[in-house]
PDB file of C-alpha atoms in Angstrom:
ATOM      1  CA  MET A  68      61.451  -2.608  33.232  1.00 50.00           C
ATOM      2  CA  SER A  69      60.878   0.600  35.119  1.00 51.00           C
ATOM      3  CA  GLU A  70      57.524   1.546  36.690  1.00 52.00           C
ATOM      4  CA  VAL A  71      57.192   4.420  34.138  1.00 49.00           C
ATOM      5  CA  GLU A  72      57.518   1.975  31.289  1.00 51.00           C
ATOM      6  CA  LEU A  73      54.925  -0.404  32.849  1.00 47.00           C
ATOM      7  CA  THR A  74      52.509   2.493  33.218  1.00 50.00           C
ATOM      8  CA  THR A  75      52.995   3.403  29.570  1.00 52.00           C
ATOM      9  CA  LEU A  76      52.372  -0.215  28.334  1.00 52.00           C
ATOM     10  CA  ARG A  77      49.315  -0.661  30.575  1.00 55.00           C
ATOM     11  CA  PRO A  78      46.113  -0.383  28.427  1.00 55.00           C
ATOM     12  CA  ARG A  79      44.202   2.770  29.008  1.00 59.00           C
ATOM     13  CA  PRO A  80      40.477   2.477  29.858  1.00 57.00           C
ATOM     14  CA  LEU A  81      38.078   3.312  27.022  1.00 54.00           C
ATOM     15  CA  PRO A  82      36.407   6.672  27.375  1.00 55.00           C
ATOM     16  CA  ARG A  83      32.919   6.444  28.664  1.00 55.00           C
ATOM     17  CA  PRO A  84      30.107   8.065  26.676  1.00 50.00           C
ATOM     18  CA  SER A  85      29.276  11.483  27.920  1.00 52.00           C
ATOM     19  CA  LEU A  86      26.352  11.910  30.177  1.00 53.00           C
ATOM     20  CA  SER A  87      24.603  14.214  27.633  1.00 71.00           C
ATOM     21  CA  VAL A  88      24.697  11.456  24.972  1.00 70.00           C
ATOM     22  CA  SER A  89      23.187   8.970  27.427  1.00 74.00           C
ATOM     23  CA  ARG A  90      20.435  11.422  28.243  1.00 75.00           C
ATOM     24  CA  LEU A  91      19.731  12.008  24.593  1.00 74.00           C
ATOM     25  CA  TRP A  92      19.582   8.320  23.873  1.00 73.00           C
ATOM     26  CA  ARG A  93      17.069   7.804  26.642  1.00 73.00           C
ATOM     27  CA  HIS A  94      14.722  10.210  24.821  1.00 74.00           C
ATOM     28  CA  THR A  95      12.250   8.314  22.747  1.00 71.00           C
ATOM     29  CA  GLY A  96      12.179  10.968  19.930  1.00 71.00           C
ATOM     30  CA  VAL A  97      15.946  10.717  19.524  1.00 79.00           C
ATOM     31  CA  ARG A  98      15.840   6.938  19.203  1.00 82.00           C
ATOM     32  CA  ARG A  99      13.064   7.108  16.602  1.00 80.00           C
ATOM     33  CA  ILE A 100      15.017   9.714  14.622  1.00 85.00           C
ATOM     34  CA  VAL A 101      17.938   7.280  14.561  1.00 87.00           C
ATOM     35  CA  ILE A 102      15.656   4.513  13.375  1.00 88.00           C
ATOM     36  CA  LEU A 103      14.270   6.683  10.599  1.00 86.00           C
ATOM     37  CA  ALA A 104      17.741   7.592   9.564  1.00 89.00           C
ATOM     38  CA  LEU A 105      18.747   3.984   9.294  1.00 94.00           C
ATOM     39  CA  LEU A 106      15.651   3.189   7.282  1.00 91.00           C
ATOM     40  CA  ALA A 107      16.530   6.037   4.957  1.00 90.00           C
ATOM     41  CA  LEU A 108      20.010   4.557   4.414  1.00 93.00           C
ATOM     42  CA  ILE A 109      18.601   1.135   3.763  1.00 93.00           C
ATOM     43  CA  TRP A 110      16.095   2.692   1.264  1.00 89.00           C
ATOM     44  CA  GLN A 111      18.901   4.532  -0.514  1.00 89.00           C
ATOM     45  CA  ALA A 112      21.088   1.439  -0.724  1.00 92.00           C
ATOM     46  CA  ALA A 113      18.264  -0.796  -1.952  1.00 90.00           C
ATOM     47  CA  ALA A 114      17.160   1.720  -4.636  1.00 89.00           C
ATOM     48  CA  LEU A 115      20.761   2.078  -5.885  1.00 91.00           C
ATOM     49  CA  TRP A 116      21.137  -1.661  -6.042  1.00 92.00           C
ATOM     50  CA  GLN A 117      17.830  -1.947  -7.895  1.00 86.00           C
ATOM     51  CA  ASN A 118      18.821   0.809 -10.297  1.00 87.00           C
ATOM     52  CA  ASN A 119      15.390   1.324 -11.674  1.00 87.00           C
ATOM     53  CA  PRO A 120      13.991   4.816 -10.846  1.00 84.00           C
ATOM     54  CA  LEU A 121      10.654   4.086 -12.511  1.00 84.00           C
ATOM     55  CA  LEU A 122       9.911   1.338 -10.097  1.00 85.00           C
ATOM     56  CA  PHE A 123      11.894   2.299  -7.016  1.00 89.00           C
ATOM     57  CA  PRO A 124      13.349   5.804  -6.762  1.00 91.00           C
ATOM     58  CA  THR A 125      16.144   6.566  -4.356  1.00 90.00           C
ATOM     59  CA  PHE A 126      15.607   8.347  -1.082  1.00 91.00           C
ATOM     60  CA  THR A 127      17.380  11.469  -2.340  1.00 91.00           C
ATOM     61  CA  ASP A 128      15.239  11.559  -5.528  1.00 91.00           C
ATOM     62  CA  THR A 129      12.174  11.234  -3.312  1.00 91.00           C
ATOM     63  CA  VAL A 130      13.322  14.104  -1.130  1.00 91.00           C
ATOM     64  CA  LYS A 131      13.795  16.292  -4.233  1.00 92.00           C
ATOM     65  CA  ALA A 132      10.327  15.302  -5.506  1.00 90.00           C
ATOM     66  CA  PHE A 133       8.917  16.017  -2.067  1.00 90.00           C
ATOM     67  CA  VAL A 134      10.308  19.555  -2.102  1.00 91.00           C
ATOM     68  CA  GLU A 135       9.175  20.193  -5.707  1.00 89.00           C
ATOM     69  CA  ALA A 136       5.684  18.813  -5.041  1.00 88.00           C
ATOM     70  CA  THR A 137       5.351  20.873  -1.809  1.00 87.00           C
ATOM     71  CA  THR A 138       6.520  24.116  -3.448  1.00 86.00           C
ATOM     72  CA  SER A 139       5.126  23.958  -6.918  1.00 81.00           C
ATOM     73  CA  GLU A 140       2.686  21.033  -7.239  1.00 79.00           C
ATOM     74  CA  GLY A 141       0.322  21.867  -4.351  1.00 81.00           C
ATOM     75  CA  MET A 142       0.983  18.651  -2.387  1.00 85.00           C
ATOM     76  CA  LEU A 143       0.843  20.636   0.876  1.00 85.00           C
ATOM     77  CA  TRP A 144      -2.624  21.959  -0.022  1.00 86.00           C
ATOM     78  CA  SER A 145      -3.723  18.436  -0.879  1.00 85.00           C
ATOM     79  CA  ALA A 146      -2.572  17.193   2.491  1.00 87.00           C
ATOM     80  CA  LEU A 147      -4.435  20.057   4.230  1.00 88.00           C
ATOM     81  CA  ALA A 148      -7.574  19.191   2.209  1.00 85.00           C
ATOM     82  CA  SER A 149      -7.345  15.565   3.286  1.00 87.00           C
ATOM     83  CA  LEU A 150      -6.740  16.495   6.877  1.00 89.00           C
ATOM     84  CA  THR A 151      -9.727  18.911   6.848  1.00 89.00           C
ATOM     85  CA  VAL A 152     -12.082  16.145   5.641  1.00 89.00           C
ATOM     86  CA  LEU A 153     -10.569  13.670   8.056  1.00 91.00           C
ATOM     87  CA  LEU A 154     -10.980  15.922  11.077  1.00 92.00           C
ATOM     88  CA  LYS A 155     -14.665  16.560  10.104  1.00 92.00           C
ATOM     89  CA  GLY A 156     -15.444  12.861   9.975  1.00 92.00           C
ATOM     90  CA  TYR A 157     -13.341  12.136  13.053  1.00 94.00           C
ATOM     91  CA  ALA A 158     -15.108  14.787  15.079  1.00 94.00           C
ATOM     92  CA  ILE A 159     -18.638  13.590  13.978  1.00 95.00           C
ATOM     93  CA  ALA A 160     -17.752  10.014  14.803  1.00 94.00           C
ATOM     94  CA  ILE A 161     -16.305  10.862  18.301  1.00 94.00           C
ATOM     95  CA  ALA A 162     -19.351  12.904  19.178  1.00 93.00           C
ATOM     96  CA  LEU A 163     -21.736  10.188  18.062  1.00 94.00           C
ATOM     97  CA  ALA A 164     -19.802   7.495  19.871  1.00 92.00           C
ATOM     98  CA  LEU A 165     -19.679   9.495  23.167  1.00 88.00           C
ATOM     99  CA  ALA A 166     -23.402  10.117  22.985  1.00 89.00           C
ATOM    100  CA  ILE A 167     -24.196   6.468  22.235  1.00 89.00           C
ATOM    101  CA  VAL A 168     -21.863   5.064  24.881  1.00 88.00           C
ATOM    102  CA  SER A 169     -23.191   7.475  27.548  1.00 82.00           C
ATOM    103  CA  GLY A 170     -26.663   6.248  26.881  1.00 85.00           C
ATOM    104  CA  ALA A 171     -25.462   2.640  26.909  1.00 85.00           C
ATOM    105  CA  VAL A 172     -23.917   3.081  30.322  1.00 80.00           C
ATOM    106  CA  ALA A 173     -27.237   4.289  31.702  1.00 78.00           C
ATOM    107  CA  ILE A 174     -29.611   1.978  29.922  1.00 84.00           C
ATOM    108  CA  PRO A 175     -28.852  -1.815  29.683  1.00 84.00           C
ATOM    109  CA  PHE A 176     -30.947  -2.203  26.527  1.00 89.00           C
ATOM    110  CA  LEU A 177     -28.847   0.464  24.698  1.00 88.00           C
ATOM    111  CA  ARG A 178     -25.779  -1.359  25.847  1.00 88.00           C
ATOM    112  CA  ASP A 179     -27.013  -4.524  24.177  1.00 90.00           C
ATOM    113  CA  VAL A 180     -27.821  -2.597  21.034  1.00 90.00           C
ATOM    114  CA  LEU A 181     -24.421  -0.991  20.951  1.00 89.00           C
ATOM    115  CA  GLN A 182     -22.614  -4.249  21.495  1.00 89.00           C
ATOM    116  CA  THR A 183     -24.604  -5.959  18.757  1.00 91.00           C
ATOM    117  CA  LEU A 184     -24.052  -3.146  16.251  1.00 90.00           C
ATOM    118  CA  THR A 185     -20.339  -3.103  17.099  1.00 89.00           C
ATOM    119  CA  SER A 186     -20.112  -6.845  16.539  1.00 89.00           C
ATOM    120  CA  MET A 187     -21.832  -6.393  13.133  1.00 90.00           C
ATOM    121  CA  PHE A 188     -20.123  -3.303  11.774  1.00 90.00           C
ATOM    122  CA  ASN A 189     -16.682  -3.220  13.385  1.00 87.00           C
ATOM    123  CA  PRO A 190     -15.326  -6.149  11.270  1.00 87.00           C
ATOM    124  CA  LEU A 191     -16.798  -4.581   8.095  1.00 89.00           C
ATOM    125  CA  PRO A 192     -14.054  -2.479   6.297  1.00 87.00           C
ATOM    126  CA  ALA A 193     -15.081   1.079   5.829  1.00 86.00           C
ATOM    127  CA  ILE A 194     -13.694   1.062   2.219  1.00 85.00           C
ATOM    128  CA  ALA A 195     -16.279  -1.680   1.384  1.00 86.00           C
ATOM    129  CA  LEU A 196     -18.997   0.838   1.957  1.00 88.00           C
ATOM    130  CA  LEU A 197     -17.558   3.455  -0.377  1.00 85.00           C
ATOM    131  CA  PRO A 198     -19.297   2.154  -3.505  1.00 85.00           C
ATOM    132  CA  LEU A 199     -22.657   2.540  -1.833  1.00 88.00           C
ATOM    133  CA  ALA A 200     -21.636   5.944  -0.424  1.00 86.00           C
ATOM    134  CA  MET A 201     -20.746   7.077  -3.922  1.00 84.00           C
ATOM    135  CA  MET A 202     -24.048   5.881  -5.262  1.00 86.00           C
ATOM    136  CA  TRP A 203     -25.998   7.659  -2.481  1.00 87.00           C
ATOM    137  CA  LEU A 204     -23.915  10.833  -2.066  1.00 84.00           C
ATOM    138  CA  GLY A 205     -21.736  11.218  -5.196  1.00 78.00           C
ATOM    139  CA  LEU A 206     -17.988  11.510  -5.713  1.00 74.00           C
ATOM    140  CA  GLY A 207     -17.227  14.107  -3.103  1.00 77.00           C
ATOM    141  CA  GLU A 208     -16.837  15.001   0.511  1.00 82.00           C
ATOM    142  CA  PRO A 209     -20.137  13.594   1.784  1.00 87.00           C
ATOM    143  CA  ALA A 210     -19.263  10.107   0.641  1.00 86.00           C
ATOM    144  CA  LEU A 211     -15.825  10.391   2.320  1.00 87.00           C
ATOM    145  CA  LEU A 212     -17.444  11.618   5.554  1.00 90.00           C
ATOM    146  CA  LEU A 213     -19.823   8.634   5.600  1.00 91.00           C
ATOM    147  CA  VAL A 214     -17.042   6.049   5.366  1.00 92.00           C
ATOM    148  CA  LEU A 215     -14.844   8.016   7.823  1.00 93.00           C
ATOM    149  CA  VAL A 216     -17.593   7.972  10.446  1.00 94.00           C
ATOM    150  CA  HIS A 217     -18.043   4.315   9.913  1.00 93.00           C
ATOM    151  CA  ALA A 218     -14.246   3.714  10.283  1.00 93.00           C
ATOM    152  CA  VAL A 219     -13.946   5.622  13.557  1.00 93.00           C
ATOM    153  CA  LEU A 220     -17.343   5.150  15.296  1.00 93.00           C
ATOM    154  CA  TRP A 221     -17.294   1.450  16.100  1.00 93.00           C
ATOM    155  CA  PRO A 222     -13.694   0.901  17.323  1.00 92.00           C
ATOM    156  CA  PHE A 223     -13.793   4.068  19.406  1.00 93.00           C
ATOM    157  CA  ALA A 224     -17.244   3.228  20.887  1.00 92.00           C
ATOM    158  CA  LEU A 225     -15.994  -0.285  21.740  1.00 91.00           C
ATOM    159  CA  ALA A 226     -12.882   1.038  23.484  1.00 90.00           C
ATOM    160  CA  THR A 227     -14.874   3.716  25.320  1.00 88.00           C
ATOM    161  CA  LEU A 228     -17.540   1.278  26.511  1.00 88.00           C
ATOM    162  CA  SER A 229     -14.825  -1.090  27.738  1.00 87.00           C
ATOM    163  CA  GLY A 230     -13.168   1.717  29.639  1.00 85.00           C
ATOM    164  CA  PHE A 231     -16.384   2.772  31.197  1.00 82.00           C
ATOM    165  CA  GLU A 232     -17.208  -0.745  32.296  1.00 82.00           C
ATOM    166  CA  GLN A 233     -13.757  -1.142  33.967  1.00 83.00           C
ATOM    167  CA  VAL A 234     -14.208   1.974  36.195  1.00 78.00           C
ATOM    168  CA  PRO A 235     -13.886   0.776  39.792  1.00 79.00           C
ATOM    169  CA  GLU A 236     -17.075   0.591  41.791  1.00 77.00           C
ATOM    170  CA  THR A 237     -15.505   2.808  44.489  1.00 80.00           C
ATOM    171  CA  GLN A 238     -15.251   5.723  42.060  1.00 76.00           C
ATOM    172  CA  ARG A 239     -18.801   5.134  40.863  1.00 76.00           C
ATOM    173  CA  LEU A 240     -20.058   5.319  44.457  1.00 79.00           C
ATOM    174  CA  VAL A 241     -18.161   8.549  45.102  1.00 75.00           C
ATOM    175  CA  GLY A 242     -19.955  10.162  42.137  1.00 75.00           C
ATOM    176  CA  ARG A 243     -23.329   8.942  43.364  1.00 76.00           C
ATOM    177  CA  ASN A 244     -22.613  10.196  46.872  1.00 75.00           C
ATOM    178  CA  TYR A 245     -21.906  13.585  45.450  1.00 71.00           C
ATOM    179  CA  GLY A 246     -25.216  13.544  43.677  1.00 73.00           C
ATOM    180  CA  LEU A 247     -23.832  13.249  40.132  1.00 71.00           C
ATOM    181  CA  ARG A 248     -26.292  11.981  37.540  1.00 74.00           C
ATOM    182  CA  GLY A 249     -26.506  11.870  33.778  1.00 71.00           C
ATOM    183  CA  PRO A 250     -23.934  13.891  31.773  1.00 75.00           C
ATOM    184  CA  ALA A 251     -22.271  15.256  34.957  1.00 77.00           C
ATOM    185  CA  TYR A 252     -21.670  11.721  36.154  1.00 77.00           C
ATOM    186  CA  VAL A 253     -20.092  10.779  32.836  1.00 76.00           C
ATOM    187  CA  VAL A 254     -17.844  13.936  32.582  1.00 77.00           C
ATOM    188  CA  HIS A 255     -16.556  13.956  36.177  1.00 77.00           C
ATOM    189  CA  ILE A 256     -16.356  10.254  36.985  1.00 78.00           C
ATOM    190  CA  LEU A 257     -16.402   7.986  33.985  1.00 77.00           C
ATOM    191  CA  LEU A 258     -14.348   9.961  31.474  1.00 79.00           C
ATOM    192  CA  PRO A 259     -11.331  10.610  33.681  1.00 80.00           C
ATOM    193  CA  ALA A 260     -11.281   7.049  34.994  1.00 81.00           C
ATOM    194  CA  ALA A 261     -11.618   5.542  31.565  1.00 81.00           C
ATOM    195  CA  LEU A 262      -9.218   7.972  29.846  1.00 85.00           C
ATOM    196  CA  PRO A 263      -6.518   5.383  29.023  1.00 86.00           C
ATOM    197  CA  SER A 264      -9.029   3.231  27.125  1.00 87.00           C
ATOM    198  CA  ILE A 265     -10.470   6.372  25.439  1.00 88.00           C
ATOM    199  CA  LEU A 266      -7.071   7.458  24.238  1.00 90.00           C
ATOM    200  CA  SER A 267      -6.404   3.996  22.933  1.00 89.00           C
ATOM    201  CA  GLY A 268      -9.720   4.164  21.034  1.00 90.00           C
ATOM    202  CA  LEU A 269      -8.819   7.631  19.704  1.00 91.00           C
ATOM    203  CA  LYS A 270      -5.520   6.363  18.357  1.00 91.00           C
ATOM    204  CA  ILE A 271      -7.116   3.333  16.762  1.00 91.00           C
ATOM    205  CA  GLY A 272      -9.946   5.509  15.270  1.00 91.00           C
ATOM    206  CA  TRP A 273      -7.337   7.953  13.864  1.00 93.00           C
ATOM    207  CA  ALA A 274      -5.332   5.217  12.214  1.00 90.00           C
ATOM    208  CA  PHE A 275      -8.500   3.653  10.676  1.00 91.00           C
ATOM    209  CA  ALA A 276      -9.778   7.052   9.445  1.00 91.00           C
ATOM    210  CA  TRP A 277      -6.388   8.043   7.920  1.00 91.00           C
ATOM    211  CA  ARG A 278      -6.001   4.696   6.118  1.00 89.00           C
ATOM    212  CA  THR A 279      -9.616   4.737   4.878  1.00 89.00           C
ATOM    213  CA  LEU A 280      -9.389   8.299   3.557  1.00 88.00           C
ATOM    214  CA  ILE A 281      -6.180   7.669   1.589  1.00 87.00           C
ATOM    215  CA  ALA A 282      -7.512   4.343   0.325  1.00 86.00           C
ATOM    216  CA  ALA A 283     -10.746   5.984  -0.879  1.00 85.00           C
ATOM    217  CA  GLU A 284      -8.853   8.627  -2.774  1.00 81.00           C
ATOM    218  CA  LEU A 285      -6.415   6.153  -4.217  1.00 79.00           C
ATOM    219  CA  VAL A 286      -8.577   3.204  -5.210  1.00 73.00           C
ATOM    220  CA  PHE A 287     -11.752   4.974  -6.217  1.00 67.00           C
ATOM    221  CA  GLY A 288     -10.389   8.441  -7.077  1.00 61.00           C
ATOM    222  CA  VAL A 289     -12.841  10.074  -4.672  1.00 59.00           C
ATOM    223  CA  SER A 290     -11.783  13.496  -3.482  1.00 56.00           C
ATOM    224  CA  SER A 291     -12.942  16.459  -1.621  1.00 55.00           C
ATOM    225  CA  SER A 292     -13.681  19.717  -3.420  1.00 52.00           C
ATOM    226  CA  GLN A 293     -10.012  20.776  -3.382  1.00 59.00           C
ATOM    227  CA  GLY A 294      -8.470  17.239  -3.992  1.00 71.00           C
ATOM    228  CA  GLY A 295      -6.685  15.332  -1.269  1.00 80.00           C
ATOM    229  CA  LEU A 296      -3.389  13.669  -0.694  1.00 85.00           C
ATOM    230  CA  GLY A 297      -4.590  10.323  -1.971  1.00 83.00           C
ATOM    231  CA  TRP A 298      -5.876  12.072  -5.067  1.00 83.00           C
ATOM    232  CA  PHE A 299      -2.409  13.561  -5.497  1.00 86.00           C
ATOM    233  CA  ILE A 300      -0.870  10.105  -5.402  1.00 87.00           C
ATOM    234  CA  TYR A 301      -3.561   8.765  -7.702  1.00 84.00           C
ATOM    235  CA  ARG A 302      -2.884  11.403 -10.397  1.00 85.00           C
ATOM    236  CA  ASN A 303       0.925  10.967 -10.257  1.00 85.00           C
ATOM    237  CA  ARG A 304       0.561   7.204 -10.474  1.00 84.00           C
ATOM    238  CA  ASN A 305      -1.353   7.581 -13.700  1.00 82.00           C
ATOM    239  CA  GLU A 306       1.418   9.780 -15.015  1.00 84.00           C
ATOM    240  CA  LEU A 307       4.137   7.312 -13.949  1.00 82.00           C
ATOM    241  CA  LEU A 308       5.834   9.905 -11.744  1.00 85.00           C
ATOM    242  CA  THR A 309       7.044   7.383  -9.265  1.00 88.00           C
ATOM    243  CA  ASP A 310       9.170   9.746  -7.230  1.00 89.00           C
ATOM    244  CA  ARG A 311       6.181  11.919  -6.610  1.00 90.00           C
ATOM    245  CA  VAL A 312       4.100   8.889  -5.647  1.00 90.00           C
ATOM    246  CA  PHE A 313       6.766   7.969  -3.093  1.00 91.00           C
ATOM    247  CA  ALA A 314       6.748  11.641  -1.916  1.00 91.00           C
ATOM    248  CA  GLY A 315       3.005  11.447  -1.326  1.00 90.00           C
ATOM    249  CA  LEU A 316       3.322   8.166   0.473  1.00 90.00           C
ATOM    250  CA  ALA A 317       6.126   9.621   2.601  1.00 90.00           C
ATOM    251  CA  THR A 318       3.810  12.516   3.436  1.00 90.00           C
ATOM    252  CA  VAL A 319       1.112  10.111   4.635  1.00 90.00           C
ATOM    253  CA  ILE A 320       3.649   8.404   6.864  1.00 88.00           C
ATOM    254  CA  LEU A 321       5.054  11.668   8.182  1.00 89.00           C
ATOM    255  CA  ILE A 322       1.647  13.018   9.149  1.00 90.00           C
ATOM    256  CA  GLY A 323       0.866   9.719  10.949  1.00 87.00           C
ATOM    257  CA  LEU A 324       4.165  10.017  12.862  1.00 84.00           C
ATOM    258  CA  VAL A 325       3.550  13.617  13.816  1.00 88.00           C
ATOM    259  CA  VAL A 326       0.049  12.871  15.078  1.00 89.00           C
ATOM    260  CA  GLU A 327       1.233   9.813  17.038  1.00 84.00           C
ATOM    261  CA  MET A 328       4.465  11.278  18.448  1.00 81.00           C
ATOM    262  CA  VAL A 329       3.406  14.838  19.059  1.00 84.00           C
ATOM    263  CA  VAL A 330      -0.366  15.179  19.362  1.00 86.00           C
ATOM    264  CA  PHE A 331      -1.355  11.983  21.248  1.00 86.00           C
ATOM    265  CA  ARG A 332       1.824  11.914  23.217  1.00 85.00           C
ATOM    266  CA  PHE A 333       1.299  15.476  24.413  1.00 85.00           C
ATOM    267  CA  ILE A 334      -2.240  14.545  25.497  1.00 84.00           C
ATOM    268  CA  GLU A 335      -0.960  11.445  27.361  1.00 80.00           C
ATOM    269  CA  ARG A 336       1.717  13.467  29.192  1.00 83.00           C
ATOM    270  CA  ARG A 337      -0.797  16.087  30.237  1.00 82.00           C
ATOM    271  CA  THR A 338      -3.342  13.548  31.503  1.00 79.00           C
ATOM    272  CA  VAL A 339      -2.784   9.894  32.231  1.00 72.00           C
ATOM    273  CA  VAL A 340       1.026  10.108  32.675  1.00 73.00           C
ATOM    274  CA  ARG A 341       0.730  13.143  35.032  1.00 71.00           C
ATOM    275  CA  TRP A 342      -1.975  11.364  36.976  1.00 68.00           C
ATOM    276  CA  GLY A 343       0.176   8.215  37.373  1.00 63.00           C
ATOM    277  CA  VAL A 344      -2.362   6.071  35.535  1.00 63.00           C
ATOM    278  CA  GLN A 345       0.129   5.225  32.697  1.00 62.00           C
ATOM    279  CA  HIS A 346       3.882   5.380  32.405  1.00 56.00           C
TER     280      HIS A 346
END
């Protein structure tokens, strides 16, 4: 057999994936999009196998319901109403927690008070307080704000206090040598050093607040003045419009993904990742 024939019969090496594909796959957002696409395929296959749209609509039917609810049923405005209430309660809780933790760092007695209150109220589900909040404040935004503040305040305060306590003594001494006291000491020394723990507390507080708000609107039918996303799901559940219920649930998930992958990730890249504190 000639050398030319041997070369022809020799197996050719498989083409290597292009460098651009490898770079794309290393991107976290691309991998998560692939995961979401696979989950959508599994959802579609399971719904077709179930063949009961009233109980389990397909992914394509849910997408159609999502578009219709967004354009003609006001689901977008419901989501904005929920986010507005959530941001109010979230901001109030963060401000309260920072003020309390700042005092606890300076005064040992306040630290004991904060740790005791955190041990008491952190295990208490915020949704359990909603019946009392409705009795005190009515079926509206004030009741939601009360339970949202409870949901965010204690886990965020615990994470922030833990971060403050883990600040190295060297950094504390640097602040004292520069004459920093009170709020200036907290802002310039403690907050930057404890930022990874604070960001973790912000994420946990956001997740707790989002779940509490949707649960309050779903289980108890409480809503803000314009009606929220949970209220939208609640109404469509009563009308047995399952595809719109799934569309509302998908909106809850999408908002959570956007906040986690865009907002918090952006803050991390601009702060702790750039500073080398976190990879």
